[in-house]
Amino acid sequence: AKFIFLVEPNVDAILDGIYKAVEGVVTGTRASAEECNQFVRQAYNWTQVAARTEKVYSAITQTKIPPLQKKVRNLWECGRIAGPIMGVLYLACHYWCIFLALWSHYVT
């Protein structure tokens, strides 16, 4: 808690976190440079970062991607007006990306 100030993502909370951090420096109540360096060395070494990244990638690659029909159906059911609009926009973007991919292969 003395190394990292977690705050809500809004202006007032961010300012409050900055004020607390600066106050710790001014009053001398923050951790020493050696303690901060040791914390960073332990928390952010490349082996641990790589292990955490590998866990995230493994979880993502094991997640089953829903078919296009299910994605559009979920959007369509978001509301009487907004749902169909979002579904049609999603399909338009989907097919536009396919067209661009095919066109780029044709042109090059």
XYZ file of C-alpha atoms in Angstrom:
108
model
C 0.000 0.000 0.000
C 2.923 2.341 0.483
C 4.264 1.738 -3.054
C 1.130 1.911 -5.190
C -1.894 4.196 -4.900
C -4.960 2.561 -6.434
C -7.727 5.024 -7.189
C -11.049 5.106 -8.968
C -10.906 6.202 -12.618
C -12.241 9.715 -12.139
C -10.598 13.123 -11.847
C -11.213 13.675 -8.133
C -9.886 10.257 -7.125
C -6.816 10.580 -9.358
C -6.032 14.010 -7.924
C -6.475 12.667 -4.397
C -4.049 9.821 -5.165
C -1.485 12.245 -6.575
C -1.830 14.509 -3.516
C -1.280 11.533 -1.185
C 1.785 10.402 -3.137
C 3.307 13.897 -3.144
C 2.475 14.345 0.531
C 4.371 11.130 1.290
C 7.438 12.487 -0.488
C 7.227 15.901 1.215
C 6.669 14.532 4.734
C 9.167 11.701 4.311
C 6.603 9.004 5.121
C 6.949 7.168 1.802
C 9.146 4.101 1.480
C 12.854 4.576 0.922
C 14.348 4.359 -2.535
C 15.867 0.982 -1.651
C 12.479 -0.410 -0.535
C 10.827 0.850 -3.731
C 13.596 -0.639 -5.859
C 13.297 -3.993 -4.085
C 9.513 -3.994 -4.541
C 9.801 -3.292 -8.274
C 12.522 -5.931 -8.645
C 10.309 -8.578 -7.014
C 6.978 -7.563 -8.521
C 8.098 -6.968 -12.081
C 10.851 -9.424 -12.910
C 10.715 -10.836 -16.436
C 10.139 -14.415 -15.328
C 6.988 -13.484 -13.408
C 5.757 -11.158 -16.147
C 6.262 -13.906 -18.745
C 4.451 -16.465 -16.567
C 1.467 -14.140 -16.052
C 1.376 -13.284 -19.762
C 1.451 -16.973 -20.677
C -1.503 -17.652 -18.353
C -3.521 -14.885 -20.007
C -2.686 -16.106 -23.529
C -3.515 -19.692 -22.586
C -6.882 -18.645 -21.189
C -7.646 -16.607 -24.298
C -6.700 -19.347 -26.738
C -8.879 -21.857 -24.883
C -11.904 -19.577 -25.014
C -14.349 -20.720 -27.665
C -15.266 -17.964 -30.115
C -19.033 -17.805 -30.667
C -20.223 -18.073 -34.271
C -21.245 -14.971 -36.190
C -24.930 -15.858 -35.916
C -24.766 -15.928 -32.099
C -22.898 -12.606 -31.949
C -25.475 -10.915 -34.162
C -28.379 -12.503 -32.244
C -26.961 -11.196 -28.946
C -26.670 -7.705 -30.395
C -30.129 -7.918 -31.986
C -31.700 -8.669 -28.607
C -30.224 -5.586 -26.924
C -33.334 -3.545 -27.552
C -36.205 -2.988 -29.953
C -34.448 -0.194 -31.846
C -30.805 -0.169 -30.808
C -30.420 -3.955 -31.045
C -31.242 -4.337 -34.745
C -29.186 -1.242 -35.574
C -26.153 -2.643 -33.737
C -26.658 -6.044 -35.376
C -26.786 -4.559 -38.870
C -23.768 -2.327 -38.179
C -21.824 -5.311 -36.860
C -22.641 -7.331 -39.974
C -21.746 -4.409 -42.238
C -18.373 -4.004 -40.518
C -17.784 -7.756 -40.574
C -18.385 -8.049 -44.293
C -16.494 -4.816 -44.989
C -13.420 -6.300 -43.279
C -13.771 -9.469 -45.349
C -14.070 -7.375 -48.518
C -10.959 -5.354 -47.616
C -8.983 -8.515 -46.894
C -9.971 -10.019 -50.228
C -9.336 -6.742 -52.059
C -5.863 -6.364 -50.539
C -4.936 -9.857 -51.772
C -6.325 -9.049 -55.216
C -4.469 -5.743 -55.496
C -1.091 -7.028 -54.308
